[in-house]
mmCIF file of the N, C-alpha and C atoms, coordinates in Angstrom:
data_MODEL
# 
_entry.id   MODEL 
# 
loop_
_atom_site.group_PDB 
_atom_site.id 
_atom_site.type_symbol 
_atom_site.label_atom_id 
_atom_site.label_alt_id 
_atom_site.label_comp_id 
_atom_site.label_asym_id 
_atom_site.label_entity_id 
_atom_site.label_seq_id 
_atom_site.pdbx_PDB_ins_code 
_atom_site.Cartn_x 
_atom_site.Cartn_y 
_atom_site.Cartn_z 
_atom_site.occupancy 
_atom_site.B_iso_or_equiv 
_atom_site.pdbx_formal_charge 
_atom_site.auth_seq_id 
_atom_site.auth_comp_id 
_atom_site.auth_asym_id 
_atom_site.auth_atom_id 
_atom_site.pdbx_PDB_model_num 
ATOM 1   N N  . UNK A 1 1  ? -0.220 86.597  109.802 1.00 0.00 ? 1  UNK A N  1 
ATOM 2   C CA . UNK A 1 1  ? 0.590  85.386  109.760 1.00 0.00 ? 1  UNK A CA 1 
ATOM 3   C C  . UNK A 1 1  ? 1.825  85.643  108.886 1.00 0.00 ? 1  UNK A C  1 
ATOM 4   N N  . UNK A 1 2  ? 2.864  85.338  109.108 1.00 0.00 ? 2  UNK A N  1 
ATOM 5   C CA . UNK A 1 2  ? 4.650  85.538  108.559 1.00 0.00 ? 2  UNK A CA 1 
ATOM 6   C C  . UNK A 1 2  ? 4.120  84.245  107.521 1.00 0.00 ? 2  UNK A C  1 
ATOM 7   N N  . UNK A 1 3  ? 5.023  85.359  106.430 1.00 0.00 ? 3  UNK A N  1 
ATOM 8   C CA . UNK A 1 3  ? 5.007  84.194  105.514 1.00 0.00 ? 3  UNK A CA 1 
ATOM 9   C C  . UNK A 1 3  ? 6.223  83.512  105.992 1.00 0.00 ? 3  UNK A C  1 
ATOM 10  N N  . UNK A 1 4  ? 6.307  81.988  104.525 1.00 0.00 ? 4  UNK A N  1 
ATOM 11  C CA . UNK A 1 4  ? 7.450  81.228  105.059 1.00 0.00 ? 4  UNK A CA 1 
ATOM 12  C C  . UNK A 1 4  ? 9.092  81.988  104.112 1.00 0.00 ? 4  UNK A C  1 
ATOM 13  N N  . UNK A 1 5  ? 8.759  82.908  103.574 1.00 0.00 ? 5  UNK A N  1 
ATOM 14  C CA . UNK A 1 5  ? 9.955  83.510  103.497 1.00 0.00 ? 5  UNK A CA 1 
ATOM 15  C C  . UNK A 1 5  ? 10.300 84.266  104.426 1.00 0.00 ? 5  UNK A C  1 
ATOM 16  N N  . UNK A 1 6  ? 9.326  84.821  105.194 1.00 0.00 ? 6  UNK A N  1 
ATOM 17  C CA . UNK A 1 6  ? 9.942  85.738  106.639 1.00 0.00 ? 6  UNK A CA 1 
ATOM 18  C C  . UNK A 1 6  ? 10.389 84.741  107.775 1.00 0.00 ? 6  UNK A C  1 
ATOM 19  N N  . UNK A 1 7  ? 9.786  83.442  107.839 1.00 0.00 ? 7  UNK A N  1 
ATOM 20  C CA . UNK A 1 7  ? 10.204 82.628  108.688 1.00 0.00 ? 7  UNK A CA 1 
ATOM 21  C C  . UNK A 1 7  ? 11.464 82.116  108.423 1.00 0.00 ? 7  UNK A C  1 
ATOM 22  N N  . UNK A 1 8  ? 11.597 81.879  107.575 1.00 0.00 ? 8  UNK A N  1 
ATOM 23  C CA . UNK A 1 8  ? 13.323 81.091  106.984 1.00 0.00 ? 8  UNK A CA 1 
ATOM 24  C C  . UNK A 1 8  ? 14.219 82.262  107.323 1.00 0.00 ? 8  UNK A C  1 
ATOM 25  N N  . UNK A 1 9  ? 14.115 83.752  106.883 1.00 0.00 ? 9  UNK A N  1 
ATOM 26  C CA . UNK A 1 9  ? 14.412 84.810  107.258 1.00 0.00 ? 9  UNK A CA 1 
ATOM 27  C C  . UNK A 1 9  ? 14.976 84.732  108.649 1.00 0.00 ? 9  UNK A C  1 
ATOM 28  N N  . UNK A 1 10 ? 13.889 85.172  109.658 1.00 0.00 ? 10 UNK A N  1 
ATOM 29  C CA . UNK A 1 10 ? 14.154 85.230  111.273 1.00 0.00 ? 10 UNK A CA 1 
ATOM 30  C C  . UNK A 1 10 ? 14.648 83.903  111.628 1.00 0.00 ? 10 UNK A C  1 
ATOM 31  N N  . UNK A 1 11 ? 14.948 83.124  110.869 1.00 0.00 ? 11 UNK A N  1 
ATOM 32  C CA . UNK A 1 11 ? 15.862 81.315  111.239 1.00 0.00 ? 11 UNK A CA 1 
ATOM 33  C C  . UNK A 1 11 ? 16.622 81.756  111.168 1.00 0.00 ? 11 UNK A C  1 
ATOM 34  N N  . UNK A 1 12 ? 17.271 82.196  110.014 1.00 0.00 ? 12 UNK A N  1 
ATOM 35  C CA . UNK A 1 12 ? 18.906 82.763  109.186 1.00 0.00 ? 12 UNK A CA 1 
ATOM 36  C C  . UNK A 1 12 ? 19.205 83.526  110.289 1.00 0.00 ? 12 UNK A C  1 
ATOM 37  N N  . UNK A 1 13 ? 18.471 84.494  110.844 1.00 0.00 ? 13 UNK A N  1 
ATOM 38  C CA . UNK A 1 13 ? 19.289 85.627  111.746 1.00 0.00 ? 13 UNK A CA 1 
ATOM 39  C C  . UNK A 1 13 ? 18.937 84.980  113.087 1.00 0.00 ? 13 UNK A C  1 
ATOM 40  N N  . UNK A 1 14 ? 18.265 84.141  113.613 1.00 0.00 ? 14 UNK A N  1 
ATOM 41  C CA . UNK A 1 14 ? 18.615 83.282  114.428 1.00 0.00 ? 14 UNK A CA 1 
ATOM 42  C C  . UNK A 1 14 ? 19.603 82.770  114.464 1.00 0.00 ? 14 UNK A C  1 
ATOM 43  N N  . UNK A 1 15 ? 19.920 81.761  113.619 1.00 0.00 ? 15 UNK A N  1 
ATOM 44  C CA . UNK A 1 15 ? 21.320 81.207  114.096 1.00 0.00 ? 15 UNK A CA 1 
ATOM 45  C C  . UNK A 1 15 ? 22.642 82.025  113.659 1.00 0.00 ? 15 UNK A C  1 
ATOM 46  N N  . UNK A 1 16 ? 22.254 82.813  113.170 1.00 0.00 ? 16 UNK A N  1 
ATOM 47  C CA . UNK A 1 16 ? 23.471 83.871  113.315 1.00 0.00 ? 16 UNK A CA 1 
ATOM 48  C C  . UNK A 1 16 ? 23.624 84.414  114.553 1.00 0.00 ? 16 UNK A C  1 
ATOM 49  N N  . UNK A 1 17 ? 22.663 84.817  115.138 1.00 0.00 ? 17 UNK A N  1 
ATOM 50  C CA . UNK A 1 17 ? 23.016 85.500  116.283 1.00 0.00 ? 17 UNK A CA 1 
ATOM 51  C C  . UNK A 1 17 ? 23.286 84.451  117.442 1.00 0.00 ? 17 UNK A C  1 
ATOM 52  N N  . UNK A 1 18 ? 23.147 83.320  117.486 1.00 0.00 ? 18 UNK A N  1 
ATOM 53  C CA . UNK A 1 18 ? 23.622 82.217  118.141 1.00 0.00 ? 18 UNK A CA 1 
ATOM 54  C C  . UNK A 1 18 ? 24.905 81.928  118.508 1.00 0.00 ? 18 UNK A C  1 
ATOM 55  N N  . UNK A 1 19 ? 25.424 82.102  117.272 1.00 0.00 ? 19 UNK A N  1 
ATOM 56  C CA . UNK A 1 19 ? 27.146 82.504  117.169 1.00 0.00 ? 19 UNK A CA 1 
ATOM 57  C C  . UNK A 1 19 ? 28.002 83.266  117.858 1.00 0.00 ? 19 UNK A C  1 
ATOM 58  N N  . UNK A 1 20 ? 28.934 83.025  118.809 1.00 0.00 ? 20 UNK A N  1 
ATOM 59  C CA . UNK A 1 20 ? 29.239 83.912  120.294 1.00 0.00 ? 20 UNK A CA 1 
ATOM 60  C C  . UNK A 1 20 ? 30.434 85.134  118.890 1.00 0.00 ? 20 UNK A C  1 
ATOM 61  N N  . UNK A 1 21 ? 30.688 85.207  118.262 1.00 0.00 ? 21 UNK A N  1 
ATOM 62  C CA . UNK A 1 21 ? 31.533 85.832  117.593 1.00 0.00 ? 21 UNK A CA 1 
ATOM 63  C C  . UNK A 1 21 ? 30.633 86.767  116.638 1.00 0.00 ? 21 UNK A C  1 
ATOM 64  N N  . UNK A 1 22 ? 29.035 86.678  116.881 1.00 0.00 ? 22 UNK A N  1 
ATOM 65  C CA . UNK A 1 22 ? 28.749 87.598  116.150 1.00 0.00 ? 22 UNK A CA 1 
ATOM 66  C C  . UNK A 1 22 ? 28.548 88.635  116.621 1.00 0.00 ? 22 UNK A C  1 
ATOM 67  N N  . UNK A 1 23 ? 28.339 90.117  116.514 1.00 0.00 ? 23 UNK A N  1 
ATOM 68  C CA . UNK A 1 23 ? 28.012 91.594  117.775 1.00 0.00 ? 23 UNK A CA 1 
ATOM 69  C C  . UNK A 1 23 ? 27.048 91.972  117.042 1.00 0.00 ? 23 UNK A C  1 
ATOM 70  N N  . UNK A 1 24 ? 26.975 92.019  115.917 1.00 0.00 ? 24 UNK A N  1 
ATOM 71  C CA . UNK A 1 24 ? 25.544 92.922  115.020 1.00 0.00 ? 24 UNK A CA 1 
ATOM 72  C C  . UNK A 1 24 ? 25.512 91.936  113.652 1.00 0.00 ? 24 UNK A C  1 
ATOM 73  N N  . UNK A 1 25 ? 23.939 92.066  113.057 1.00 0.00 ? 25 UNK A N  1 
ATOM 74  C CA . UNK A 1 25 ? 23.909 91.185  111.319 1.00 0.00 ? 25 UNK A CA 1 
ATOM 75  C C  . UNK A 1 25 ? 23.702 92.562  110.556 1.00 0.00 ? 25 UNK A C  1 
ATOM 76  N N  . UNK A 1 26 ? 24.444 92.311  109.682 1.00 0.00 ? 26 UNK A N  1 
ATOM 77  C CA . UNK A 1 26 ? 24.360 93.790  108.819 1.00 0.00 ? 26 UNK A CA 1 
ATOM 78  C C  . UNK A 1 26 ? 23.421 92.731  107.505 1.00 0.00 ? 26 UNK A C  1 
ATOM 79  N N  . UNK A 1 27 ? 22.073 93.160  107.011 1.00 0.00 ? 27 UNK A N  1 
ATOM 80  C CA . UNK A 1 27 ? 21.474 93.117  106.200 1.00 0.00 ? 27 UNK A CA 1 
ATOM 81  C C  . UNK A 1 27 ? 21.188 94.347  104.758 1.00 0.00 ? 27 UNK A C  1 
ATOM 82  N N  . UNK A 1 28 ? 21.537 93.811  103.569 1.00 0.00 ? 28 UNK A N  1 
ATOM 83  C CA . UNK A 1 28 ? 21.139 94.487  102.482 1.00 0.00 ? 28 UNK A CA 1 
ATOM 84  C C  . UNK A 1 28 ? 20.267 95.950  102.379 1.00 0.00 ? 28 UNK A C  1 
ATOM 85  N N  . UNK A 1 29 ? 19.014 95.440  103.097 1.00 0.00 ? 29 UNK A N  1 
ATOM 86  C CA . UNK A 1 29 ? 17.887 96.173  103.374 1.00 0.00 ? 29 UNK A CA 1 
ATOM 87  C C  . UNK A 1 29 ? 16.984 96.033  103.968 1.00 0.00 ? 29 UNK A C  1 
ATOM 88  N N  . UNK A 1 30 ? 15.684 96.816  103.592 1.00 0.00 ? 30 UNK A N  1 
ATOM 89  C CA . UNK A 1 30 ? 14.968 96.523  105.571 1.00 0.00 ? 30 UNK A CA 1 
ATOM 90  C C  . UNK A 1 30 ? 13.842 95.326  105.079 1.00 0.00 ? 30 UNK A C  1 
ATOM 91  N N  . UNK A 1 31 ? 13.727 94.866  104.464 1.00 0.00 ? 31 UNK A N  1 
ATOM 92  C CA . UNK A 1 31 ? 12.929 93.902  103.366 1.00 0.00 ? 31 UNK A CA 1 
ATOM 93  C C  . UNK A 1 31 ? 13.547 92.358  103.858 1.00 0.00 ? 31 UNK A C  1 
ATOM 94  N N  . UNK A 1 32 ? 14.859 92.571  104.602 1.00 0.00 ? 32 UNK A N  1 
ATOM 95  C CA . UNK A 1 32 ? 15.662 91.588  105.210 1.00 0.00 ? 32 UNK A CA 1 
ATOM 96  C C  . UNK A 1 32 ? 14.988 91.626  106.670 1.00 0.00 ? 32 UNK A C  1 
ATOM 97  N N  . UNK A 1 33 ? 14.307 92.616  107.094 1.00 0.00 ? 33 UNK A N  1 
ATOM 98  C CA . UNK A 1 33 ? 14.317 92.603  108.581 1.00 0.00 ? 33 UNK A CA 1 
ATOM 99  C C  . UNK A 1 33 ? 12.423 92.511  108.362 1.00 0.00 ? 33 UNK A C  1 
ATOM 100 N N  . UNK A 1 34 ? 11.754 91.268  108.477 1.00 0.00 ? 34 UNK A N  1 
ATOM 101 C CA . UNK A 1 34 ? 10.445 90.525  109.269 1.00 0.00 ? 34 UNK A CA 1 
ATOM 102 C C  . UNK A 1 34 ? 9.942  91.288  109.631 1.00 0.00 ? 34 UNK A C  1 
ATOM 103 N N  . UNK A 1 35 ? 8.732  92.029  109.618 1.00 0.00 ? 35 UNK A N  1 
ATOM 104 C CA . UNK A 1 35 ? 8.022  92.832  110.757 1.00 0.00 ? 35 UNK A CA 1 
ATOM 105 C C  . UNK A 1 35 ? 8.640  93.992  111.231 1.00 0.00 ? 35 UNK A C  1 
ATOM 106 N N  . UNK A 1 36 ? 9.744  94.241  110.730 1.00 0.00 ? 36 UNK A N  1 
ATOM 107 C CA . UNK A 1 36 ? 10.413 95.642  111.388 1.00 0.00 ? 36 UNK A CA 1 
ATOM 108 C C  . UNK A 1 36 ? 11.018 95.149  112.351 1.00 0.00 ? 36 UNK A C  1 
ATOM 109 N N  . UNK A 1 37 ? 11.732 93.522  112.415 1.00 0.00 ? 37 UNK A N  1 
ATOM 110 C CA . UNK A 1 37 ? 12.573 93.277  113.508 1.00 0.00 ? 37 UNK A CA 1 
ATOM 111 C C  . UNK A 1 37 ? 14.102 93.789  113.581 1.00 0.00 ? 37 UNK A C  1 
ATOM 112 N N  . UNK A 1 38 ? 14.855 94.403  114.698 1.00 0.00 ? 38 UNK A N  1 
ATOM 113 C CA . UNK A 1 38 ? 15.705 95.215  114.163 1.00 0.00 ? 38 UNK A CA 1 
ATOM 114 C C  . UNK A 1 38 ? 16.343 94.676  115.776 1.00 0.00 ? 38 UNK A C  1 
ATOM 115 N N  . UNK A 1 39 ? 16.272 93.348  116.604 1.00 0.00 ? 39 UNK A N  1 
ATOM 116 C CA . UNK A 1 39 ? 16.484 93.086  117.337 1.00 0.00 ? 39 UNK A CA 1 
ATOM 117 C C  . UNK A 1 39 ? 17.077 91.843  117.378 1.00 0.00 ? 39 UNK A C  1 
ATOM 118 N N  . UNK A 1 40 ? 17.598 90.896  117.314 1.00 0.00 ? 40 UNK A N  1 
ATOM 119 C CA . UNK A 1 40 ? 17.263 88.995  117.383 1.00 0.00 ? 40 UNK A CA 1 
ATOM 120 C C  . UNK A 1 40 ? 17.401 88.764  118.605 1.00 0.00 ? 40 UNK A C  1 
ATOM 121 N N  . UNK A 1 41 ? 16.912 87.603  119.059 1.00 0.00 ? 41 UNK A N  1 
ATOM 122 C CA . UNK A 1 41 ? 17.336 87.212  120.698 1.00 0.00 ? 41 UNK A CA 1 
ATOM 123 C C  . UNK A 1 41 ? 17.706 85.154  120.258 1.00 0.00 ? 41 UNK A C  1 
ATOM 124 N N  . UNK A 1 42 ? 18.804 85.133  120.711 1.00 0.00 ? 42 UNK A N  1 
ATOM 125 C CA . UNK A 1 42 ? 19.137 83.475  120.730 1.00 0.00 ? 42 UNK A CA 1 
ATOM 126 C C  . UNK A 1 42 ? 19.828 83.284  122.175 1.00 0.00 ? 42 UNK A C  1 
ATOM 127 N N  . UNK A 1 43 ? 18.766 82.971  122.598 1.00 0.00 ? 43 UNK A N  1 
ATOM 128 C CA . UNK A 1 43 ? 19.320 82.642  124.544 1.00 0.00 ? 43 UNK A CA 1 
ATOM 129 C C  . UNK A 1 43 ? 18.824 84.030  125.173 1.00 0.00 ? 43 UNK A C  1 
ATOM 130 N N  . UNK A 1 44 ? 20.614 84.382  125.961 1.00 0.00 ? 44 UNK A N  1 
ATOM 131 C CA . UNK A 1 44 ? 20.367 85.217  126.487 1.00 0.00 ? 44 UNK A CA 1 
ATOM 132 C C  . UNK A 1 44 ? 21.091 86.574  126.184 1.00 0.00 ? 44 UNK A C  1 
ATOM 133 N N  . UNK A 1 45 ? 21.338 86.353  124.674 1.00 0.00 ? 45 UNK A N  1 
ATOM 134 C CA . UNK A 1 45 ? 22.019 87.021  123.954 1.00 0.00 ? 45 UNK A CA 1 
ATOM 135 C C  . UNK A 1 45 ? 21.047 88.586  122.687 1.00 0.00 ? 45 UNK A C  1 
ATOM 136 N N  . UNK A 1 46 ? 21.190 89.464  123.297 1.00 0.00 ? 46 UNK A N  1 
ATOM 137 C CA . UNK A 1 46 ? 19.640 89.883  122.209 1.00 0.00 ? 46 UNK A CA 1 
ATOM 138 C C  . UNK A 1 46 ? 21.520 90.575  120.742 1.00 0.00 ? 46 UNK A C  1 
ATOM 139 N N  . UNK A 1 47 ? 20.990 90.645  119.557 1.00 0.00 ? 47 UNK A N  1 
ATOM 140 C CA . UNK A 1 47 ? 21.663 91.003  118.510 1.00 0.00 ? 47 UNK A CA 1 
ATOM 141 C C  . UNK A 1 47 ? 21.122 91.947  117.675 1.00 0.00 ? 47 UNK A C  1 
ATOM 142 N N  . UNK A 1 48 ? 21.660 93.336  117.367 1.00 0.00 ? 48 UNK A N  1 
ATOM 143 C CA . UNK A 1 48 ? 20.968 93.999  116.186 1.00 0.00 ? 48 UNK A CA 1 
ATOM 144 C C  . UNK A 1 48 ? 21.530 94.021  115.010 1.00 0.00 ? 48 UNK A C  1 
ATOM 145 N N  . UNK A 1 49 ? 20.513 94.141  114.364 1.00 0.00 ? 49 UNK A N  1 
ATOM 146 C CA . UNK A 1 49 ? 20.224 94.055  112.609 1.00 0.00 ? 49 UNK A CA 1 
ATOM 147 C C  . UNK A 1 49 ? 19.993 94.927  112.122 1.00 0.00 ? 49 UNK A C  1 
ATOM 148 N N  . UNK A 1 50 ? 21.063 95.419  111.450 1.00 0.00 ? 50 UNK A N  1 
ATOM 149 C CA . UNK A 1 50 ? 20.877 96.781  110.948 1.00 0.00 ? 50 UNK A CA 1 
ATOM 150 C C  . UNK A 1 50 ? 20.782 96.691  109.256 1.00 0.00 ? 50 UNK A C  1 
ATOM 151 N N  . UNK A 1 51 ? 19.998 97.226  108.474 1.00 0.00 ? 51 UNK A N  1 
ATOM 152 C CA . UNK A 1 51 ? 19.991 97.521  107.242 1.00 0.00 ? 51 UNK A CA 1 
ATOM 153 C C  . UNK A 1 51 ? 20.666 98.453  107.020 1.00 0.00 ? 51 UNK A C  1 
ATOM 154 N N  . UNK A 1 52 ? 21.335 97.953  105.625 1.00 0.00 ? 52 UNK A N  1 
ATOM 155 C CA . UNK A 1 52 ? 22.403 99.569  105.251 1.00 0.00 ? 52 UNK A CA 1 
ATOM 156 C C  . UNK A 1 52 ? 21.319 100.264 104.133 1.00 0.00 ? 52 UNK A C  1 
ATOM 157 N N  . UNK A 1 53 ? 20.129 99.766  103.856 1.00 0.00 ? 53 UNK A N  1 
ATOM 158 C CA . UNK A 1 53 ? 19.381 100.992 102.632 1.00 0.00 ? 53 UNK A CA 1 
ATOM 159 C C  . UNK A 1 53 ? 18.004 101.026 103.581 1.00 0.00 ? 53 UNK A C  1 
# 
């Protein structure tokens, strides 16, 4: 079960990737990315998330 900091998490990069002006979420580190998600999908739009450490 995701905690509710990973859930608020995959929200944040949800509606980021919702955003038609976004192409990729650049995150801090991989501690930012849920489960090893390194993908988002909002619609029919999928977005990657890349950690820079």
């Amino acid at each position: 079960m995701a905690s509710s900091d990973d859930e608020q998490t995959v929200a944040a990069l949800i509606r980021a990737a919702g955003r038609p002006d976004v192409d990729v979420i650049v995150v801090p580190n991989s501690k930012h990315l849920p489960a090893g998600q390194h993908v988002v999908v909002s619609g029919d739009r999928r977005i990657r998330v890349v950690a820079v450490r």
